[in-house]
PDB file of C-alpha atoms and ligand atoms in Angstrom:
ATOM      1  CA  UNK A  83       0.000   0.000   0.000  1.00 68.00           C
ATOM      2  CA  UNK A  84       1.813   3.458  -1.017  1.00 79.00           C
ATOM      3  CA  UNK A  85       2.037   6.244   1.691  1.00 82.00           C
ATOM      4  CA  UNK A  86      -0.503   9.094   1.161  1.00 86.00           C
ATOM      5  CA  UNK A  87       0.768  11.567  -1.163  1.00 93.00           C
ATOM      6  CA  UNK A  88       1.675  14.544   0.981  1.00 95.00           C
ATOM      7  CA  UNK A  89       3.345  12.296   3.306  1.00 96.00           C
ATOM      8  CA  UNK A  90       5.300  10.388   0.930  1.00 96.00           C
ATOM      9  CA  UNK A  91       6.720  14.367   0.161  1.00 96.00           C
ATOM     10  CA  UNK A  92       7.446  14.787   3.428  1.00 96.00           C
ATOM     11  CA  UNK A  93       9.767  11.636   3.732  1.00 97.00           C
ATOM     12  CA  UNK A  94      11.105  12.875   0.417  1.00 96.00           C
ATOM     13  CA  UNK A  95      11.612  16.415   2.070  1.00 96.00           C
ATOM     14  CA  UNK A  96      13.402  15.416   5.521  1.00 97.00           C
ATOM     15  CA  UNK A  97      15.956  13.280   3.325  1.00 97.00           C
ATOM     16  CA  UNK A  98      17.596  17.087   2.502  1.00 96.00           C
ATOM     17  CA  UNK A  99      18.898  16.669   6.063  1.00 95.00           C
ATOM     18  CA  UNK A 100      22.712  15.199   6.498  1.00 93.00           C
ATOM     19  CA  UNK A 101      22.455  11.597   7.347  1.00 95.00           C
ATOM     20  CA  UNK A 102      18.965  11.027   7.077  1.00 96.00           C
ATOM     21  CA  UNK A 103      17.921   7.827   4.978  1.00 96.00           C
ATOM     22  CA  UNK A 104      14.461   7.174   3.927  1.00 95.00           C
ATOM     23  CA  UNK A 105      13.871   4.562   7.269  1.00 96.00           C
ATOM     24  CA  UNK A 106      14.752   7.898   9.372  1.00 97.00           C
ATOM     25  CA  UNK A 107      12.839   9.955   7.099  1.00 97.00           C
ATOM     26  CA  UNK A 108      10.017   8.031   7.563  1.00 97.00           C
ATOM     27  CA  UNK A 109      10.268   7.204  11.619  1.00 97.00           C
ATOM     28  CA  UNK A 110      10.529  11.391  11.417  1.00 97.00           C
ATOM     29  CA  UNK A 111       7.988  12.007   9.541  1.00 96.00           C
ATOM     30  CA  UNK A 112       5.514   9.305  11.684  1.00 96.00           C
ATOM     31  CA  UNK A 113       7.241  11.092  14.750  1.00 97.00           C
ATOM     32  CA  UNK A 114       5.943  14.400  13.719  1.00 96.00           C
ATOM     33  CA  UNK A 115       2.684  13.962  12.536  1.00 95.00           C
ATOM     34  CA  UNK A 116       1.247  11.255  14.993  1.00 95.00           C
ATOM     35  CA  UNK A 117       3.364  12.761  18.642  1.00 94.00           C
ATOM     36  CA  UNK A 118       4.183  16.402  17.940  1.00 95.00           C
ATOM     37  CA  UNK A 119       1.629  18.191  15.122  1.00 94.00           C
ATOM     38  CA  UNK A 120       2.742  21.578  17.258  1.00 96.00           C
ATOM     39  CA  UNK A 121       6.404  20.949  16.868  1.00 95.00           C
ATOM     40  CA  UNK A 122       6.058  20.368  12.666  1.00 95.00           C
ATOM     41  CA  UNK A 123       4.336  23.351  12.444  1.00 96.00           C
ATOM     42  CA  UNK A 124       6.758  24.876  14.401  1.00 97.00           C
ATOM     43  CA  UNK A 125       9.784  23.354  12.309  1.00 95.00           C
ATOM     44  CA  UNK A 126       7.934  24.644   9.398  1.00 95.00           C
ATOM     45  CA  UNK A 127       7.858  28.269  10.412  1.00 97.00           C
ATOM     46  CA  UNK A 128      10.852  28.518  11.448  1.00 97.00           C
ATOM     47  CA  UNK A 129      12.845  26.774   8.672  1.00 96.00           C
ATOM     48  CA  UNK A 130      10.300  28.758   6.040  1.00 97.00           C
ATOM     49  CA  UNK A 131      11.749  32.497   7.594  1.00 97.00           C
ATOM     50  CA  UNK A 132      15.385  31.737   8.276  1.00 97.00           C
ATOM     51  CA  UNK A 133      15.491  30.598   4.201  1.00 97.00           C
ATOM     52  CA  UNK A 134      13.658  33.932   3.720  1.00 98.00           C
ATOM     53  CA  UNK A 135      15.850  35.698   5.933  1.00 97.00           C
ATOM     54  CA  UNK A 136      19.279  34.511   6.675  1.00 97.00           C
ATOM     55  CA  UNK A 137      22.218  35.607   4.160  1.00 97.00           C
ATOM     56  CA  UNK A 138      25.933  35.956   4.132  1.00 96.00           C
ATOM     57  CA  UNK A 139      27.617  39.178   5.771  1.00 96.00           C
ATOM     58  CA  UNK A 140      28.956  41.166   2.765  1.00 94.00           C
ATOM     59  CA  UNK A 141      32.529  41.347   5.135  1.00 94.00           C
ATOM     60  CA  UNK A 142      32.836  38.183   6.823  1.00 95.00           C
ATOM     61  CA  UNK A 143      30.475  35.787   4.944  1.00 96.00           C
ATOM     62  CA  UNK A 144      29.496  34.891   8.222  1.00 97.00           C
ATOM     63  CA  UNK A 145      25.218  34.033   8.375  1.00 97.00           C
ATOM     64  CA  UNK A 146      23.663  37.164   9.113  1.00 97.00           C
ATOM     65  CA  UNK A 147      19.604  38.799   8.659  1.00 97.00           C
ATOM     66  CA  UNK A 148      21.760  42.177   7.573  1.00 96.00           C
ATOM     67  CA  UNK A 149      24.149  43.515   4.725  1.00 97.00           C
ATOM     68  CA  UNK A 150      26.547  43.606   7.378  1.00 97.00           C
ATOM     69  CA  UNK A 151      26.830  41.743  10.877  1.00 97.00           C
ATOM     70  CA  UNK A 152      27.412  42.935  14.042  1.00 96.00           C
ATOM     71  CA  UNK A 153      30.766  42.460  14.423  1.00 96.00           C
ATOM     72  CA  UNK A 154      31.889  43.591  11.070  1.00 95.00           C
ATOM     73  CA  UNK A 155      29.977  46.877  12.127  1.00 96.00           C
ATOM     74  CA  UNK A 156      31.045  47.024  15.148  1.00 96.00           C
ATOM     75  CA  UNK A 157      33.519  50.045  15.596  1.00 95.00           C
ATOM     76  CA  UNK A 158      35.420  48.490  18.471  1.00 95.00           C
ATOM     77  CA  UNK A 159      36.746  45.889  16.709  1.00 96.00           C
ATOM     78  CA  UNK A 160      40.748  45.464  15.545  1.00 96.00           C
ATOM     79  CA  UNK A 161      40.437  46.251  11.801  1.00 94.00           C
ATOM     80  CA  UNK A 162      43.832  45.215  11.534  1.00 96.00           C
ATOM     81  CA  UNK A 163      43.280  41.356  12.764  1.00 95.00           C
ATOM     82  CA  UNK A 164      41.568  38.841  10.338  1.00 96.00           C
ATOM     83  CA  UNK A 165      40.905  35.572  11.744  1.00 95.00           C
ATOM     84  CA  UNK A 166      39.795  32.827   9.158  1.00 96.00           C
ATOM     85  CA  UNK A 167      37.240  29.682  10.444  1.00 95.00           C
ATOM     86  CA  UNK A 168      35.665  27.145   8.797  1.00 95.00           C
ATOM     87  CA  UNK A 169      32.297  27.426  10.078  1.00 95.00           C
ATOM     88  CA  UNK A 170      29.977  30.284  11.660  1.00 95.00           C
ATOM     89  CA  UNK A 171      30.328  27.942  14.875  1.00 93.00           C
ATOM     90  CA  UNK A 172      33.659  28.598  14.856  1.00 92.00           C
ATOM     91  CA  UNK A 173      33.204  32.381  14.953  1.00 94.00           C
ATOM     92  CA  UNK A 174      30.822  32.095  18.158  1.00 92.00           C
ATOM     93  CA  UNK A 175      33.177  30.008  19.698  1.00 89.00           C
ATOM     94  CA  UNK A 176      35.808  32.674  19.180  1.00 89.00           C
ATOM     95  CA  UNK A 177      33.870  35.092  20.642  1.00 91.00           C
ATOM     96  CA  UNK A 178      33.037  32.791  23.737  1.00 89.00           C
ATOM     97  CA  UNK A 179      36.928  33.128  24.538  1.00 84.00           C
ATOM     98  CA  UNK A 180      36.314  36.992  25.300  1.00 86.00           C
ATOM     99  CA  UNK A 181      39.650  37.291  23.852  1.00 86.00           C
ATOM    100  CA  UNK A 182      39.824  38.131  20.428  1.00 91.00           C
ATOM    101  CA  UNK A 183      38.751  41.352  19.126  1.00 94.00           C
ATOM    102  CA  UNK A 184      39.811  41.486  16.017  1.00 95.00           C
ATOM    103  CA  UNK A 185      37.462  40.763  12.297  1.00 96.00           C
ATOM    104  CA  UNK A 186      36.710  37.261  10.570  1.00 97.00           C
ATOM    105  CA  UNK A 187      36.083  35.835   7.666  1.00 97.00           C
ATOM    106  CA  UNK A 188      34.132  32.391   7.297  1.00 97.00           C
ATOM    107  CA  UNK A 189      35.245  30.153   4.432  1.00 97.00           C
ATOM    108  CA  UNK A 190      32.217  28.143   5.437  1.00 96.00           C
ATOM    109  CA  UNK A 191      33.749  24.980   4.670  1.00 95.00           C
ATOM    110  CA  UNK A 192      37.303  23.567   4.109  1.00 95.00           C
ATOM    111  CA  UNK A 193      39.220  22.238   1.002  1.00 96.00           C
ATOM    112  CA  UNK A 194      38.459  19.005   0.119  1.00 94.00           C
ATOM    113  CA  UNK A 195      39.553  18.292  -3.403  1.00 90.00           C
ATOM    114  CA  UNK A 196      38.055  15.103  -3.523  1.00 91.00           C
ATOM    115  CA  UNK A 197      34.518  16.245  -2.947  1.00 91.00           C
ATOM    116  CA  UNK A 198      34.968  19.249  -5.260  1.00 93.00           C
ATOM    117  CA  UNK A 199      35.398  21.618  -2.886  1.00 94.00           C
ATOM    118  CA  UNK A 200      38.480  23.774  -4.018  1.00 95.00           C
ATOM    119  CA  UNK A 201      39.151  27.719  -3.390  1.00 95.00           C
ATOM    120  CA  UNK A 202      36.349  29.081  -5.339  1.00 94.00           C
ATOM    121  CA  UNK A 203      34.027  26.825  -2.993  1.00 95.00           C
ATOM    122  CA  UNK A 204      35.616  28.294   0.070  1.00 96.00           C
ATOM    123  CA  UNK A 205      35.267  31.994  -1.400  1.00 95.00           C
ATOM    124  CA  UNK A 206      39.213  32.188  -1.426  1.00 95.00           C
ATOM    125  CA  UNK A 207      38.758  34.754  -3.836  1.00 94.00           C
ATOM    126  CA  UNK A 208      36.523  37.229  -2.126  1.00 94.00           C
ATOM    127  CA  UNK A 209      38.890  36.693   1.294  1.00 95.00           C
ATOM    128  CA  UNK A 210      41.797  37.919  -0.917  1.00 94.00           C
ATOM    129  CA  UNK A 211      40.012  41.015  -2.168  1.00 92.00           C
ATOM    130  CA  UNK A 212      39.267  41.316   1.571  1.00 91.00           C
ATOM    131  CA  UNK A 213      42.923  41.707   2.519  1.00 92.00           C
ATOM    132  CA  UNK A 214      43.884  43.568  -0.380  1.00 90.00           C
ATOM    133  CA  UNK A 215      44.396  47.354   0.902  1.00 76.00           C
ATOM    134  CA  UNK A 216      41.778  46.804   3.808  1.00 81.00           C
ATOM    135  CA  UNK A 217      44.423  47.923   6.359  1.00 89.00           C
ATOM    136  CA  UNK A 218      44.574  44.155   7.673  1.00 94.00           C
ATOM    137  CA  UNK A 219      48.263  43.488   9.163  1.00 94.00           C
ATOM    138  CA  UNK A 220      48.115  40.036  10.124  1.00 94.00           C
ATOM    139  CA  UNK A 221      45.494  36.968   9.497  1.00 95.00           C
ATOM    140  CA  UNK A 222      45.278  34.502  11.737  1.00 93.00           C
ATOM    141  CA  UNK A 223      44.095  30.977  11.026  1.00 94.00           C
ATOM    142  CA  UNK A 224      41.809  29.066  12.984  1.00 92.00           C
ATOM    143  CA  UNK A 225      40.434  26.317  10.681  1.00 92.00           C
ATOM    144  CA  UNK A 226      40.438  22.736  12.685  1.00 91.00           C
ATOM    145  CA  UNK A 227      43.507  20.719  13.112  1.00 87.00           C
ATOM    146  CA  UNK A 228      42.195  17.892  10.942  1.00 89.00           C
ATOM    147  CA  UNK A 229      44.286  17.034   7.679  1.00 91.00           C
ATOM    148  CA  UNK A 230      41.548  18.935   5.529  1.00 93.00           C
ATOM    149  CA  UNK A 231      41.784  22.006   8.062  1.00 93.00           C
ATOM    150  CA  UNK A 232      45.479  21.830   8.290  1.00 92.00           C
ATOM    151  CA  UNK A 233      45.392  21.399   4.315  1.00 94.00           C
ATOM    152  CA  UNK A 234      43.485  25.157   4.538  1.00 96.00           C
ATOM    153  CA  UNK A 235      45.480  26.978   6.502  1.00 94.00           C
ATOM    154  CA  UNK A 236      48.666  25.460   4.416  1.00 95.00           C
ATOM    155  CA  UNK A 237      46.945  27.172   1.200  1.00 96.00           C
ATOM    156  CA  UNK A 238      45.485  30.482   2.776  1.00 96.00           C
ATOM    157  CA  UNK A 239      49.007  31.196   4.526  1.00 95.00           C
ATOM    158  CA  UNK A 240      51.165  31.005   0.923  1.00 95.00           C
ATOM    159  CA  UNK A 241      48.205  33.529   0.138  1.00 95.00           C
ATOM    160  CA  UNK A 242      48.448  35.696   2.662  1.00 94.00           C
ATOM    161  CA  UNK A 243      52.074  35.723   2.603  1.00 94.00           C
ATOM    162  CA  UNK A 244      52.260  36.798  -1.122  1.00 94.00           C
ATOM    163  CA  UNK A 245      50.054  40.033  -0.447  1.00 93.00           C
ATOM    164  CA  UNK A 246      53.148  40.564   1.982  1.00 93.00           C
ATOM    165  CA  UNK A 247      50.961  40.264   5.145  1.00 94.00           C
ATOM    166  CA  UNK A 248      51.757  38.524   8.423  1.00 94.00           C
ATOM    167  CA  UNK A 249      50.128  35.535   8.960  1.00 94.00           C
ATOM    168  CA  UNK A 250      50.170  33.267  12.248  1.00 93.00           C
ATOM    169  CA  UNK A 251      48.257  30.216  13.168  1.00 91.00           C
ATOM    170  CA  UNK A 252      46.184  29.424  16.470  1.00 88.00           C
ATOM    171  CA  UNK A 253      48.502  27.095  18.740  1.00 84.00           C
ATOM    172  CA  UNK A 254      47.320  23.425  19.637  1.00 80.00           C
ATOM    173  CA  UNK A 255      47.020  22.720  22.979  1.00 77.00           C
ATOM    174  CA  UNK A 256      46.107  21.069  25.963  1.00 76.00           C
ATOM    175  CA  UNK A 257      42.738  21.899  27.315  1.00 77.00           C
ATOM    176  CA  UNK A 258      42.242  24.328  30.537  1.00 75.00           C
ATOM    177  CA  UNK A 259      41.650  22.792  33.091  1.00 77.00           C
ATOM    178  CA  UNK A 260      43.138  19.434  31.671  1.00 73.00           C
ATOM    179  CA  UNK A 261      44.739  16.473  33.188  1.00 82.00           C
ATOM    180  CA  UNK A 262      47.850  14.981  30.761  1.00 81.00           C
ATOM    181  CA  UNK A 263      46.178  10.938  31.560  1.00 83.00           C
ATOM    182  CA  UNK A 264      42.888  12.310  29.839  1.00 83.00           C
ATOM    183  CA  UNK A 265      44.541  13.775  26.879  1.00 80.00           C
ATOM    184  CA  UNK A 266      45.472  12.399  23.575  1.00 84.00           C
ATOM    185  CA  UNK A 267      48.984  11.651  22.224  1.00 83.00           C
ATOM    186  CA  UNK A 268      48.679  13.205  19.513  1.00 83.00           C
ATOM    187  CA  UNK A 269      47.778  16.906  21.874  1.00 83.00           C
ATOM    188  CA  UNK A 270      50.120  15.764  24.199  1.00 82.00           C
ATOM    189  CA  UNK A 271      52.957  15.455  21.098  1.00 83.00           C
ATOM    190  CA  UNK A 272      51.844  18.615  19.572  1.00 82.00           C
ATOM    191  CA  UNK A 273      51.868  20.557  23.017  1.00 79.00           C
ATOM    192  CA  UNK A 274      55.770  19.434  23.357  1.00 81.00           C
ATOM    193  CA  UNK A 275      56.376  20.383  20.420  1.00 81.00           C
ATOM    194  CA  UNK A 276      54.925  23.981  20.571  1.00 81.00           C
ATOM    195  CA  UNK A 277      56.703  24.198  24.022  1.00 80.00           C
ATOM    196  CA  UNK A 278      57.385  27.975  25.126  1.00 79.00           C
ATOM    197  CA  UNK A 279      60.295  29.192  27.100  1.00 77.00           C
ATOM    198  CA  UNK A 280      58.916  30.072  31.138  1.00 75.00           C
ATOM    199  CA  UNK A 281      62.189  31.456  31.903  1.00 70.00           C
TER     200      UNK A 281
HETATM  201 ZN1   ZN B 149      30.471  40.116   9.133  1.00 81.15          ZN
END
């Protein structure tokens, strides 16, 4: 027996989401429709205005409802820093640290040749007219220390460099607060490595 129509479109719909396969899509779907008629309608709104409404900042890329977000606007910030992240996550959790005050730019994604994600995907080009005679004297990159992230930091800092600007890369570490037995050797190598002189 086939699925009533509209449902059937939902399924089809809620397979758009990352890892969802049509036995989630369906259990979702049921999930929705039988327990929580509220929370679908609710899902609905909200996805419907942040299509409507969310765009990229004109400076930073970052997701924004303006031309320009608040901390590209803001005039307290370090026009002179440029920090690069992967991900608009990345940004928040930059702010979190309540130490940076410098600008960003989101790549909003990483190189990744093999799924066809190159420096045109990762707006490589707008980031460099963003340094070009913006006043920026050092860029500092904070994509993820995976091989993909390390990979996009390689490529952005032979960028940077050639526009003659300074360019420095967050330090790996061990976490605050963090007991050497709980880390990982690969942290714990990295950490020795990037040692620092107390004397
Ligand atoms: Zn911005």
């Amino acid at each position: 027996m086939a699925q009533p129509t509209s449902l059937e479109a939902l399924i089809q719909a809620l397979r758009c989401l990352p890892g969802v396969g049509p036995k989630s899509a369906q259990r979702m779907a049921y999930h929705l429709l039988q327990r929580d008629q509220q929370g679908a309608a609710r899902l609905a709104d909200a996805m419907k205005s942040a299509v409507e409404r969310v765009r990229h900042c004109n400076m930073c890329n970052t997701f924004t409802e303006a031309e320009i977000c608040d901390v590209c606007s803001s005039p307290k910030r370090d026009a002179s820093l440029l920090c690069i992240v992967e991900m608009p996550g990345d940004l928040l959790m930059m702010e979190q640290t309540q130490s940076y005050r410098g600008m960003y730019f989101v790549l909003m994604g990483r190189l990744s040749p093999l799924d066809g994600i190159g420096p045109r995907e990762i707006h490589l080009d707008r980031l460099q007219r963003r340094i070009r005679g913006s006043g920026v004297s050092e860029v500092v990159l904070a994509t993820n220390f995976t091989v993909e992230g390390e990979a996009t930091a390689h490529y952005i800092s032979e960028m940077v460099a050639a526009e003659g600007i300074k360019v420095s890369r967050i330090a790996r570490g061990l976490p605050v607060g963090g007991e050497l037995e709980h880390v990982d050797s690969g942290t714990l190598a990295q950490a020795l490595l990037e040692r620092r002189s107390v004397s």
